[in-house]
Amino acid sequence: AFKTPMRAARGFVMLTPPSSQGRVFMREGQPYRFVGMNMWAGMHLVHEGGRAKLVRELDRLQSMGVRSLRVLASGEGPDDSPWRLLPTLQPKMHMYSEPLARGLDYLLAELAVRDMTATLVLNNQWSWSGGQAAYLAWATGSENIPFPAPAGSATVDSFLRFSAGFYTDARAVAASHWLISFLTRRMNSVSNVKYADDPTIMAWEMCNEPRAVGGPLEREAYRLWVAQTAALLKALAPKQLVTIGSEGMTPIPQYIGTDFAADHSSLHIDFATVHIRPEVWSWYDPVVGNEEELEQARAIGRNQSV
C-alpha cells in the first residue's frame, strides 16, 4: 500500500528557451533545482518483494532533500548471463518481463506521491545490464561476448570495441528502439498513467556512458544513432526531456570517439550530462596535487557546465 493516498504528479519539467544566460529547468512556472542520485535497482527492489524497503529508502532520500532519481529502465540478456543486474527486463529480444515492468510502475507511482522525478536509462555501454553488447549479440547470433573481468578474461578495450559494433548494426539499433516504444506507450498498472504522459518522468537517458570506440565508421554511426534515437523519443514522448547520458569531456576523446559539443547539437537533445571523475581522468591527485592541478580541474568543471 502507498504511504499516502495516490495523487497525480505535478507538471512536466521543462527548459526555458535558449538565451545568453543559458537555459533553466522549470516546473509549473518555477525554477526546478534538485539534488539527485542513482537508484539503479529501483524496479528490481519491488519485483523481489522489497516494496517496504523501497518505500523506506524513498522516505529517507526525500528527508535528505533528494528530489530526483536516475533509474535503470532496461536490462538485456538471459538471467544466467555473467556479471549482470538481475533479473533482466528483456531476457530475450522483444520479450519483456511484465513482473519487472510492474516494479517500475510501482516505483514511478511512489515517486509521484513524494513529488520526486526520475530519469529513465534505456541502454548501457557497459555489460552489467546487458546493454549494447547484448543487442549486438542478439542481432548477429553471437554467443561470444568478450566480457572483461570479473565476468570474463577479455580486455576492457576488446569489450568496448565489440559493444561499439552496436551502432553499425541496424538490427541491434532497431531492437533497442523496440524498448523505447514499449516503455513510452506503457500504461502504468498502478497509477493508470501512460509513461509518455507522466510528469514523474523528467527525462529519458538514451544510454549510460555511450562510447564509439573504433574508427570513423563507428563514430559516424554513433552520431546517427544519437540523432535517430533522440528524434524517436521526442516523437513518442514529446512532453519529456531527452539526454544522451554522456560522460562529458575526458582526457581520451580520440579513443572514446565522442565529441561533447557535436554530440549534443541535435535539436532533440535537451540537456547534457557529465560524470565528473577528477582522479580517474588524472585531472587532480589529492595526495600529491598542487594548486595548479586544482585550478585546472576547476576550469574543466566550468567549461562543462550546461
Short mmCIF file of C-alpha atoms in Angstrom, two decimals, residues 251 275-287 297:
data_model
loop_
_atom_site.label_atom_id
_atom_site.label_comp_id
_atom_site.label_asym_id
_atom_site.label_seq_id
_atom_site.Cartn_x
_atom_site.Cartn_y
_atom_site.Cartn_z
CA PRO A 251 41.34 13.03 -21.40
CA HIS A 275 30.33 12.16 -14.99
CA ILE A 276 32.97 14.03 -13.04
CA ARG A 277 35.91 11.84 -12.02
CA PRO A 278 38.88 14.13 -11.33
CA GLU A 279 41.10 11.30 -10.10
CA VAL A 280 40.11 8.72 -12.73
CA TRP A 281 40.73 11.22 -15.52
CA SER A 282 44.02 12.34 -13.90
CA TRP A 283 42.80 15.91 -13.55
CA TYR A 284 43.74 16.10 -9.89
CA ASP A 285 45.63 13.87 -7.46
CA PRO A 286 44.51 14.68 -3.89
CA VAL A 287 47.65 13.03 -2.48
CA ALA A 297 40.19 20.70 -12.57
#
